[in-house]
PDB file of C-alpha atoms and ligand atoms in Angstrom:
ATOM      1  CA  UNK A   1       0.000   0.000   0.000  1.00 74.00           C
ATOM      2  CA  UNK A   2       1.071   3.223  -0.456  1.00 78.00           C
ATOM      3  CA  UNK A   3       3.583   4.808   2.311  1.00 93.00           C
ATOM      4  CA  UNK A   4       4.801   8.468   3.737  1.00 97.00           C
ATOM      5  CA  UNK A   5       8.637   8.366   2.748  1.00 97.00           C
ATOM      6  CA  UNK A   6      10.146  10.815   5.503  1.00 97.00           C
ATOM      7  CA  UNK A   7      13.630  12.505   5.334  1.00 98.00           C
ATOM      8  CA  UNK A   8      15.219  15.112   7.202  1.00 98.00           C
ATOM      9  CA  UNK A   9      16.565  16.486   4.114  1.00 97.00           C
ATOM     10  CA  UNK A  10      16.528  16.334   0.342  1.00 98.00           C
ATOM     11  CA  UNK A  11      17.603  17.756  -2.292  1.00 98.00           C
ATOM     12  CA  UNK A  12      14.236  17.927  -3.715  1.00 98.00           C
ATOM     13  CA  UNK A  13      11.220  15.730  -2.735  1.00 98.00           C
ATOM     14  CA  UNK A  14      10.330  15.847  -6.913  1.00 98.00           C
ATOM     15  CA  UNK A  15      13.777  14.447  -7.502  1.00 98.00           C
ATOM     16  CA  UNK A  16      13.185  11.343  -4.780  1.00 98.00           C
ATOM     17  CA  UNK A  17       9.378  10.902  -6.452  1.00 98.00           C
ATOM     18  CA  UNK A  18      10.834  10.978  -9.502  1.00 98.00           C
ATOM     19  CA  UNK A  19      12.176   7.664  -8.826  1.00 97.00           C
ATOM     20  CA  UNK A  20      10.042   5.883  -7.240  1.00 97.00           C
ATOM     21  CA  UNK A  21       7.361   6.574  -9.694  1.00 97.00           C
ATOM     22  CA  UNK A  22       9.304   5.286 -12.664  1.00 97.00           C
ATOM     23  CA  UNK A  23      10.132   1.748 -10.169  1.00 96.00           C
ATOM     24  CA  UNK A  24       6.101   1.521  -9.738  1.00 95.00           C
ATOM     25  CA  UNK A  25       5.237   2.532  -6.491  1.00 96.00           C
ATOM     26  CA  UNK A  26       1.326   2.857  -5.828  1.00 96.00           C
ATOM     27  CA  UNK A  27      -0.789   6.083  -6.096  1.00 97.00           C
ATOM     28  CA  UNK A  28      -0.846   8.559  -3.513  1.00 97.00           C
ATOM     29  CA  UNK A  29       2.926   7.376  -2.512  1.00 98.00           C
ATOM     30  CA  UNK A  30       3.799  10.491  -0.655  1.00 98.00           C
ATOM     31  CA  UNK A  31       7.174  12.001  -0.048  1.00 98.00           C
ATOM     32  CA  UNK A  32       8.167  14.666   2.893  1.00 98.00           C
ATOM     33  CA  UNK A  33      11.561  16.016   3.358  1.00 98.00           C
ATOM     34  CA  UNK A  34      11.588  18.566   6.404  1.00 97.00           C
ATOM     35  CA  UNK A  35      14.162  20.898   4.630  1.00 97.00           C
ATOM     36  CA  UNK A  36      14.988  21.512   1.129  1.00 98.00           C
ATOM     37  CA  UNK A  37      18.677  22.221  -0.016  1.00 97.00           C
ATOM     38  CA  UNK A  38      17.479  22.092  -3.695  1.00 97.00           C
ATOM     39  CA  UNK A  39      13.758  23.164  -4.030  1.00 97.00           C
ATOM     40  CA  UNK A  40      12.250  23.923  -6.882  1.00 97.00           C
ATOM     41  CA  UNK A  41      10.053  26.272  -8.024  1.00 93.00           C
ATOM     42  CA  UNK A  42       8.316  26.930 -11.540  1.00 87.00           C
ATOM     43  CA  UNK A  43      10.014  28.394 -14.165  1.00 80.00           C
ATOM     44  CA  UNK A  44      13.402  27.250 -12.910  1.00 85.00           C
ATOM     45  CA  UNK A  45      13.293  29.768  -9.751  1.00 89.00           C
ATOM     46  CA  UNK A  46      14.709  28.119  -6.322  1.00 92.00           C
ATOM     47  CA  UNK A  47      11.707  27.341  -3.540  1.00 94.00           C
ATOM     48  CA  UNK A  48      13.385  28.359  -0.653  1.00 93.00           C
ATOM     49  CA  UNK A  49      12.885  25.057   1.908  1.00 95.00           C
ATOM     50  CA  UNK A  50      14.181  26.378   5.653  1.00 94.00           C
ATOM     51  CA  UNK A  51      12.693  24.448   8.556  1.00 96.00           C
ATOM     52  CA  UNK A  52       9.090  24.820   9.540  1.00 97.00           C
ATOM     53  CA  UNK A  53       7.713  24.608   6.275  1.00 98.00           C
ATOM     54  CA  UNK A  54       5.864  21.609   4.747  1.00 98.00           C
ATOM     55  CA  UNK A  55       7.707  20.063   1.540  1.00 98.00           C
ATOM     56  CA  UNK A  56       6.292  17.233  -0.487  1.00 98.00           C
ATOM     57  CA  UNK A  57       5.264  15.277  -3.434  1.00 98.00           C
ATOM     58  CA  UNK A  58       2.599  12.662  -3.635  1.00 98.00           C
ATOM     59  CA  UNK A  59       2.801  10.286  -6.424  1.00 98.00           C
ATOM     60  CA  UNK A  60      -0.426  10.289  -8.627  1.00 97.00           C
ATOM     61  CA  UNK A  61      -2.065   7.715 -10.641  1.00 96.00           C
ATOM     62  CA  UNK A  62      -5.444   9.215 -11.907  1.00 92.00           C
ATOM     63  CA  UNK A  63      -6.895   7.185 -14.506  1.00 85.00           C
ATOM     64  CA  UNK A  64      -7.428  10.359 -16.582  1.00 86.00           C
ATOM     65  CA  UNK A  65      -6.811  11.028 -20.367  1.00 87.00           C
ATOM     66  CA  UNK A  66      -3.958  13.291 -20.885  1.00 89.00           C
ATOM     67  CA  UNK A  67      -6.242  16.445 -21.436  1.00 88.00           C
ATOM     68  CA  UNK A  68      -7.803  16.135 -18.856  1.00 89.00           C
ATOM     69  CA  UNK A  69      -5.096  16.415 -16.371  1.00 89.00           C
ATOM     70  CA  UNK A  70      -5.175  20.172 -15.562  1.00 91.00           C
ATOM     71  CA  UNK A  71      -8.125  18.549 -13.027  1.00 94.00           C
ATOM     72  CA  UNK A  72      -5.463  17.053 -11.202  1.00 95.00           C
ATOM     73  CA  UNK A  73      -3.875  20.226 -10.239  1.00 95.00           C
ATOM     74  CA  UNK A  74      -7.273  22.186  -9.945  1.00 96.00           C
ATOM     75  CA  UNK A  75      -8.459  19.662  -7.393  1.00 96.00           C
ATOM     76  CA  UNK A  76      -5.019  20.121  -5.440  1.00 97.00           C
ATOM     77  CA  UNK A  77      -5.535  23.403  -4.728  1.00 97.00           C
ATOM     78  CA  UNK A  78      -9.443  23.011  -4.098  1.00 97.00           C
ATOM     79  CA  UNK A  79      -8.155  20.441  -1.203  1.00 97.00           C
ATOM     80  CA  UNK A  80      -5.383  22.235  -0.157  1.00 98.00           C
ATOM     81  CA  UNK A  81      -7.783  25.562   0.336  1.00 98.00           C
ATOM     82  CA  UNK A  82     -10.560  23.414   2.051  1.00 97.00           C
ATOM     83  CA  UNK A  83      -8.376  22.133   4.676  1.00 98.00           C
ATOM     84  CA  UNK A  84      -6.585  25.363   5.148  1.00 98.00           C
ATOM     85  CA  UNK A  85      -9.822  26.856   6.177  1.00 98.00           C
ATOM     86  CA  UNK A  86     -10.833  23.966   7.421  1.00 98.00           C
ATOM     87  CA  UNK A  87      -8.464  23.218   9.855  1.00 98.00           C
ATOM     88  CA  UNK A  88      -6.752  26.777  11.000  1.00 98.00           C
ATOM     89  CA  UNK A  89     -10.064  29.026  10.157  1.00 97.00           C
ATOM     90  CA  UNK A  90      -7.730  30.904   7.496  1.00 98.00           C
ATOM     91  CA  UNK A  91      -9.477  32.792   5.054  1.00 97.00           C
ATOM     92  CA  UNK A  92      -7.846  30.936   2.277  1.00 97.00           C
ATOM     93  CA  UNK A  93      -8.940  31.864  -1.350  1.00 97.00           C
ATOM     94  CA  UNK A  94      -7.489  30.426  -5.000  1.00 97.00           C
ATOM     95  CA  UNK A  95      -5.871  32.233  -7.638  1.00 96.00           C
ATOM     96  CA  UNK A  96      -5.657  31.482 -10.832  1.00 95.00           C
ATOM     97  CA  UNK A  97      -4.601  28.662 -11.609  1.00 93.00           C
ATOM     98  CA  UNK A  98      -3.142  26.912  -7.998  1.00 92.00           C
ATOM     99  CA  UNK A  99      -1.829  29.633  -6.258  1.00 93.00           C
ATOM    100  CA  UNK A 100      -3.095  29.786  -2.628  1.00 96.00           C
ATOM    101  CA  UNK A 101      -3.334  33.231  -1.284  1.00 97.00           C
ATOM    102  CA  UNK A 102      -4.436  34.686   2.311  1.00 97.00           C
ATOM    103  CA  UNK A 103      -4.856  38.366   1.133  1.00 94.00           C
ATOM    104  CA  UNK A 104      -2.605  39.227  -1.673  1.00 93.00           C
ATOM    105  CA  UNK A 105      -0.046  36.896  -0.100  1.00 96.00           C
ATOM    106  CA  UNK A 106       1.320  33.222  -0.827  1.00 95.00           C
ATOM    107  CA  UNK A 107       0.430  30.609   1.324  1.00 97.00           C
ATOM    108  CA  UNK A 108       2.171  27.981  -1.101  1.00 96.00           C
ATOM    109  CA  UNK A 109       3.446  26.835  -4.559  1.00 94.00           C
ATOM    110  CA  UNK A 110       2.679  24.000  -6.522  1.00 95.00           C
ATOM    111  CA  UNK A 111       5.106  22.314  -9.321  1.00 95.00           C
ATOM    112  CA  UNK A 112       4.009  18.968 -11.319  1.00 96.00           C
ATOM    113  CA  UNK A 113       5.522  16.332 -13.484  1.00 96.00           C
ATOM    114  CA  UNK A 114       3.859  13.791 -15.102  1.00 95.00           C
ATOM    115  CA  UNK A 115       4.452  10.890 -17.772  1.00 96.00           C
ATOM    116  CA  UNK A 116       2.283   9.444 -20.159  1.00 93.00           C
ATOM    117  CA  UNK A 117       1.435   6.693 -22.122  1.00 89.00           C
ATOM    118  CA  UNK A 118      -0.319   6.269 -25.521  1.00 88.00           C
ATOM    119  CA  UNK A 119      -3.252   8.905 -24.351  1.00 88.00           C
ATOM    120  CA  UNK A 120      -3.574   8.497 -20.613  1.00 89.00           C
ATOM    121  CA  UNK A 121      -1.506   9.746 -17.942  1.00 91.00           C
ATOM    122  CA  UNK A 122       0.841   7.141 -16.280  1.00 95.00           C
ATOM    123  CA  UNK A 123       1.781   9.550 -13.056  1.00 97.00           C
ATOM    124  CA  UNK A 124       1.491  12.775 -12.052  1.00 97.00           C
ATOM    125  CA  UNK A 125       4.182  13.810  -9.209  1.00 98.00           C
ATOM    126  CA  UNK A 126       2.566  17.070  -7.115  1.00 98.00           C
ATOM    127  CA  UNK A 127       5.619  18.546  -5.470  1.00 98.00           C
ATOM    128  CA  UNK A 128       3.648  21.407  -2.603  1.00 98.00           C
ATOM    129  CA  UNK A 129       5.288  23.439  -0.549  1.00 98.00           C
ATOM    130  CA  UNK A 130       3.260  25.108   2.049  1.00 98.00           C
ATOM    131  CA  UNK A 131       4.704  27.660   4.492  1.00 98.00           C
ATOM    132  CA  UNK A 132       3.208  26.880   7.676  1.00 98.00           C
ATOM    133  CA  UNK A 133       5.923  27.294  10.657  1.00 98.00           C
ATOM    134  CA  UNK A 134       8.678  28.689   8.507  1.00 96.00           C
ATOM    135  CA  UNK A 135       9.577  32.198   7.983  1.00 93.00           C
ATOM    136  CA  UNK A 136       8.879  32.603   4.248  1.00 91.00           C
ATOM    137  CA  UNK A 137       9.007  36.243   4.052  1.00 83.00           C
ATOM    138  CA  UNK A 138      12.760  36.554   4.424  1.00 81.00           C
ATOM    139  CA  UNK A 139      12.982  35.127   0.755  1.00 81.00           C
ATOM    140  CA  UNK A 140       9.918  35.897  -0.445  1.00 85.00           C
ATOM    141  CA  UNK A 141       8.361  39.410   0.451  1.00 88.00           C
ATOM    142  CA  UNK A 142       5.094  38.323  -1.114  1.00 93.00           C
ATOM    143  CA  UNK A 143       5.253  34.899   0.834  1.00 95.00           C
ATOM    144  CA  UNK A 144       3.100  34.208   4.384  1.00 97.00           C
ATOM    145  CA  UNK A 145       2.952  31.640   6.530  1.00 97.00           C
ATOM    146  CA  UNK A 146       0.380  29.799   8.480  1.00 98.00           C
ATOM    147  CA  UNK A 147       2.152  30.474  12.123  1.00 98.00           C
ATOM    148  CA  UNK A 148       2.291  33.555  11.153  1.00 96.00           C
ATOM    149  CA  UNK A 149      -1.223  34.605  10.428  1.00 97.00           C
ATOM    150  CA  UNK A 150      -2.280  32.660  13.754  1.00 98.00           C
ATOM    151  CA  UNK A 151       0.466  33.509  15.887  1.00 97.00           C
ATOM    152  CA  UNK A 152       1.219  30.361  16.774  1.00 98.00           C
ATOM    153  CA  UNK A 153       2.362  27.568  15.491  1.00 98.00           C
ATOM    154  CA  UNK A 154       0.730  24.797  13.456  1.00 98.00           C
ATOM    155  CA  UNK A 155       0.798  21.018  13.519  1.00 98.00           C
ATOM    156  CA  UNK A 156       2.194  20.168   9.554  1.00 98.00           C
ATOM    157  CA  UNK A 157       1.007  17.071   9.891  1.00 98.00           C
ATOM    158  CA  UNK A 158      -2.669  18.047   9.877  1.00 98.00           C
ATOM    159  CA  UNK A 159      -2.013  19.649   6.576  1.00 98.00           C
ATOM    160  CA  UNK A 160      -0.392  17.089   5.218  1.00 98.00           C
ATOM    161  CA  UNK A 161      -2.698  14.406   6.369  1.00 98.00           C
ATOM    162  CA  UNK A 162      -5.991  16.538   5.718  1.00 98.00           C
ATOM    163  CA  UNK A 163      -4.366  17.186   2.203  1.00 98.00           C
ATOM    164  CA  UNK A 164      -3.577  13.735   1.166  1.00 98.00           C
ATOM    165  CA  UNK A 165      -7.085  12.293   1.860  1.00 97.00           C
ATOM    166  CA  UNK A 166      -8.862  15.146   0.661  1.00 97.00           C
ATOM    167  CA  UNK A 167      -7.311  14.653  -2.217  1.00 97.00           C
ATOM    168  CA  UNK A 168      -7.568  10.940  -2.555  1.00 96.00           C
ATOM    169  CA  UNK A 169     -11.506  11.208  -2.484  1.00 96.00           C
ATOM    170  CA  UNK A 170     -11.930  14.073  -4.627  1.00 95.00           C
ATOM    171  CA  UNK A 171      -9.877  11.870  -7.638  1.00 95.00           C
ATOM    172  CA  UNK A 172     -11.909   9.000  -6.989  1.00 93.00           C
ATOM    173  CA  UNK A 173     -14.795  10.607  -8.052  1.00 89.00           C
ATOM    174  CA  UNK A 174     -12.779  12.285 -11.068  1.00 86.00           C
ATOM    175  CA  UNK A 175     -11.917  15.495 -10.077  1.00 80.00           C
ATOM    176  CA  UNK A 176     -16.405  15.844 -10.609  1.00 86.00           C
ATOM    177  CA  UNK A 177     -17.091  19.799 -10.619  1.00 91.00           C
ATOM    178  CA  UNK A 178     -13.906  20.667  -9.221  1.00 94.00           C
ATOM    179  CA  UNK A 179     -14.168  23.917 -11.599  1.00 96.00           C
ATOM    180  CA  UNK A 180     -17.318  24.983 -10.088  1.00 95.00           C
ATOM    181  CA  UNK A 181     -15.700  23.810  -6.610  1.00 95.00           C
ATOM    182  CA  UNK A 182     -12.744  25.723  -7.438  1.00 96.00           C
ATOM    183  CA  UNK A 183     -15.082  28.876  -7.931  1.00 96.00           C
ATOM    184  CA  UNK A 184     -16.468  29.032  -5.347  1.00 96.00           C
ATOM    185  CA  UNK A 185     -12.807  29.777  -3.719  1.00 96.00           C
ATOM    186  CA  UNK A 186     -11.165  31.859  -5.909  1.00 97.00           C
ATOM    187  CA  UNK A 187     -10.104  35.653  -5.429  1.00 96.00           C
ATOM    188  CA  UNK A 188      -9.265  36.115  -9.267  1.00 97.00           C
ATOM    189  CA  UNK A 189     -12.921  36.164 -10.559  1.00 97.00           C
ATOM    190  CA  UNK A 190     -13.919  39.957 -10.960  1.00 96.00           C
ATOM    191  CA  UNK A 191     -10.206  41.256 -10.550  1.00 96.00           C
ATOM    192  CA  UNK A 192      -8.239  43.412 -12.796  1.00 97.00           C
ATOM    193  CA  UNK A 193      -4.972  40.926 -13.689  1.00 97.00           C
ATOM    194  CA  UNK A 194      -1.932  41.152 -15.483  1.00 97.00           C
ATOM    195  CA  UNK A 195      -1.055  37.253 -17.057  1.00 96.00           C
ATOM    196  CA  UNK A 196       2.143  36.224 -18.233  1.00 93.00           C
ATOM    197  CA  UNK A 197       2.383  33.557 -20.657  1.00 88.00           C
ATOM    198  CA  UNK A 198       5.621  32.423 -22.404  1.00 86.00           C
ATOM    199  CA  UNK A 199       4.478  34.058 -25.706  1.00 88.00           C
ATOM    200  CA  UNK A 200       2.545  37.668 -24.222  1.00 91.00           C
ATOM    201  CA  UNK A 201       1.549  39.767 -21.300  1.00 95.00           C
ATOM    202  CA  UNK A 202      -2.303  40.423 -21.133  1.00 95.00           C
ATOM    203  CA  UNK A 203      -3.782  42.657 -18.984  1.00 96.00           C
ATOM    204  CA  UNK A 204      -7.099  42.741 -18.101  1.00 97.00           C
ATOM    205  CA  UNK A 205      -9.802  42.154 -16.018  1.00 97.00           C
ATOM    206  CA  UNK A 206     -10.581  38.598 -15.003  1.00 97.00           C
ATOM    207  CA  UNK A 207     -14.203  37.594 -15.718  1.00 97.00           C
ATOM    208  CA  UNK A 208     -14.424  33.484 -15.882  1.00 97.00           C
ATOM    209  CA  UNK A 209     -12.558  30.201 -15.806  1.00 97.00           C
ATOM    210  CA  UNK A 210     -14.079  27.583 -18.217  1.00 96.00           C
ATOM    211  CA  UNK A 211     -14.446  24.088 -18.475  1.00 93.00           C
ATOM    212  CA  UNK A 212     -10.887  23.472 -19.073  1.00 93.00           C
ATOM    213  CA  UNK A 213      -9.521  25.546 -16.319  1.00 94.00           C
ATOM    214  CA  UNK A 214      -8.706  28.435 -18.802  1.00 96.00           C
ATOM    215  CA  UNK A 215      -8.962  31.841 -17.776  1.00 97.00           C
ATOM    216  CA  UNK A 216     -11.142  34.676 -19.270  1.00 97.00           C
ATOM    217  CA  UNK A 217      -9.836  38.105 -19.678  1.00 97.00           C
ATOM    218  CA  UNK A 218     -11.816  40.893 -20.794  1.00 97.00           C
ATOM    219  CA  UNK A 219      -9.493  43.295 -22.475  1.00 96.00           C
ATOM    220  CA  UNK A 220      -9.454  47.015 -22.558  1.00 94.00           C
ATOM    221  CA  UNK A 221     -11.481  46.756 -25.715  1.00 96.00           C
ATOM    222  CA  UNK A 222     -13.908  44.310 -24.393  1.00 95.00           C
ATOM    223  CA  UNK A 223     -12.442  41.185 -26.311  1.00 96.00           C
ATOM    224  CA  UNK A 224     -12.502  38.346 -24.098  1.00 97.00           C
ATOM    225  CA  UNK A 225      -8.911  36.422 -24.517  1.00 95.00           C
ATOM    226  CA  UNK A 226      -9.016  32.445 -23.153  1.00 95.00           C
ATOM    227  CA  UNK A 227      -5.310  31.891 -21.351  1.00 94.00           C
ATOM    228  CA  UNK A 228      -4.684  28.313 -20.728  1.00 91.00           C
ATOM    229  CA  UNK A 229      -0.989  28.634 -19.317  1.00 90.00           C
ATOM    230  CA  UNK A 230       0.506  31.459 -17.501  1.00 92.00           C
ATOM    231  CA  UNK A 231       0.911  33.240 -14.167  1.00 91.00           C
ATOM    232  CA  UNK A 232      -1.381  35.956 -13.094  1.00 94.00           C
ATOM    233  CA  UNK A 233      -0.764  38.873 -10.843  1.00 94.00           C
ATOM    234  CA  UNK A 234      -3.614  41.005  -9.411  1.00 94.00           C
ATOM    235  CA  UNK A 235      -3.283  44.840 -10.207  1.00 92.00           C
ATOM    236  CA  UNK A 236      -4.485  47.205  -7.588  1.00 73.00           C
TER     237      UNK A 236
HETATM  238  C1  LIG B 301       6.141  27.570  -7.247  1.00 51.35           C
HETATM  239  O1  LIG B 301       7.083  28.065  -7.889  1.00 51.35           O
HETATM  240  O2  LIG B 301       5.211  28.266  -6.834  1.00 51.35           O
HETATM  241  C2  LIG B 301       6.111  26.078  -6.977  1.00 51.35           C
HETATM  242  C3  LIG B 301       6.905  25.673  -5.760  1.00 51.35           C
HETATM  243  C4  LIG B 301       6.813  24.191  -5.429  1.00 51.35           C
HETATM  244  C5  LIG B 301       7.622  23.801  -4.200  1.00 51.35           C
HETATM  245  C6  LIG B 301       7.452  22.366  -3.793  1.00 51.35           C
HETATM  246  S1  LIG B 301       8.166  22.006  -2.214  1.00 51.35           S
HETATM  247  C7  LIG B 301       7.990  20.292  -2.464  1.00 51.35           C
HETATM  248  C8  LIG B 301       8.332  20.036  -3.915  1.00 51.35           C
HETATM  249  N1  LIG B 301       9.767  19.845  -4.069  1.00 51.35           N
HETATM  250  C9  LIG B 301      10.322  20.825  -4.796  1.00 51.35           C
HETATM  251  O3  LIG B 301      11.547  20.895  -5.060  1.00 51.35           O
HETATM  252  N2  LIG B 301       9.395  21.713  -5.184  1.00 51.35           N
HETATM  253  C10 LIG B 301       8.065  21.328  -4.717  1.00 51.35           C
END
C-alpha cells in the first residue's frame, strides 16, 4: 500500500518521487523532506525550503486522459484551500490557476511532473510546498505563513494528512465539478490581472474560468482572450 517516505533532508522531494514513480510505487505514494537544499520552483526559480515549512510530493495515478489532467492540479488546490480553512479558520482563497493566497499573499506553490502513455496519464508527481511554521518572508516578500497569520504555530502534519485524503476522495470521483468547486474559492474572478504567458503579457480584467480551467480576460477593448498557461498577478 502506499507509504509516507520521511527525510530530514533532500535535495528535492520531486527528484526522490521521480524515482520511485518510474520503479512503480502505488498512487498517492507520498514524499516529505523537512528541509529543502534544492527546491524547486516553476520556471526554474529556487523554492526556498528552511525548517518549519511543509515540503512534499505525492505520487499520482489518476486514470485520466492526458487532457484532462489540468483537473489534477485544480483539485489540489481546491483540497489544499478546504483544509486550510478547514483546519486553521484561514481565510484561504485560490488564484488562478493553484496559487493559494491569504490576502494578496502566498500561502504555497505547486510544481508537477507527469508521464504518459499512448493517451492516458501514467503519473502525475505534485511537489507542494506550504509555508506553515517557517519564515517565508525573508525570501519571499510576497510569501506568508500559516504560524504567522495565527500567531502560533501549526501542527504540519494536519495539513499534510488533511491534504492527502482530501485529495484521494476528490480523484476517486474524477476530479467531478472541481471547476465549479474551485469557484467558489477563488479571489481572481472579478479582478483586474496582469497574465504572463511564455508568448505575451495580457492585462485585463478577469471575468471566468471555463471548463478546461482556462482563464477569461476581458481586455481594454472588451475582447474576451481564453489563457490556458501562464501566471497571473492582481493589479491594484
Ligand atoms: C512555485 O514556484 O510556486 C512552486 C513551488 C513548489 C515547491 C514544492 S516544495 C515540495 C516540492 N519539491 C520541490 O523541489 N518543489 C516542490
Amino acid at each position: 500500500e502506499p507509504l509516507i517516505h520521511f527525510y530530514e533532508e533532500a535535495t528535492s522531494t520531486m527528484t526522490i518521487a521521480r524515482d520511485l514513480a518510474e520503479s512503480g510505487c502505488p498512487h498517492m505514494t507520498t514524499v516529505v523532506a523537512q528541509r529543502q537544499t534544492k527546491g524547486r520552483g516553476r520556471l526554474n526559480r529556487v523554492w526556498d525550503s528552511q525548517d518549519g515549512g511543509l515540503y512534499f510530493t505525492v505520487i499520482l495515478r489518476p486514470s485520466f486522459p492526458i487532457n484532462q489532467v489540468y483537473k489534477v492540479l485544480f483539485t489540489a488546490s481546491v483540497s489544499l484551500a478546504q483544509v486550510v480553512r478547514n483546519l486553521t479558520g484561514i481565510n484561504a482563497t485560490v488564484k488562478w490557476p493553484n496559487d493559494i493566497l491569504v490576502g494578496e499573499k502566498k500561502l504555497n506553490g505547486m510544481l508537477s511532473e507527469m508521464a504518459t502513455q499512448d493517451e492516458f496519464v501514467q503519473y502525475v508527481n505534485l511537489g507542494i510546498g506550504v509555508n506553515v511554521n517557517n519564515n517565508p518572508s525573508k525570501a519571499e516578500p510576497n510569501a506568508v505563513s500559516i504560524r504567522d497569520l495565527l500567531g502560533r504555530e501549526f501542527p504540519r502534519r494536519k495539513i499534510l494528512t488533511g491534504f492527502l485524503d482530501n485529495m484521494e476522495e476528490r480523484l476517486e470521483n474524477k476530479g467531478e465539478d472541481v471547476i465549479a468547486q474551485w469557484k467558489q474559492y477563488t479571489s481572481t474572478i472579478g479582478r483586474p490581472v496582469r497574465i504572463q504567458t511564455t508568448r505575451e503579457v495580457l492585462e485585463g480584467r478577469a471575468v471566468d474560468v471555463n471548463s478546461q480551467g482556462s482563464l477569461i480576460v476581458e481586455l481594454a477593448d472588451g475582447a474576451l482572450e481564453e489563457v490556458f498557461h501562464g501566471d497571473c498577478f492582481y493589479q491594484s
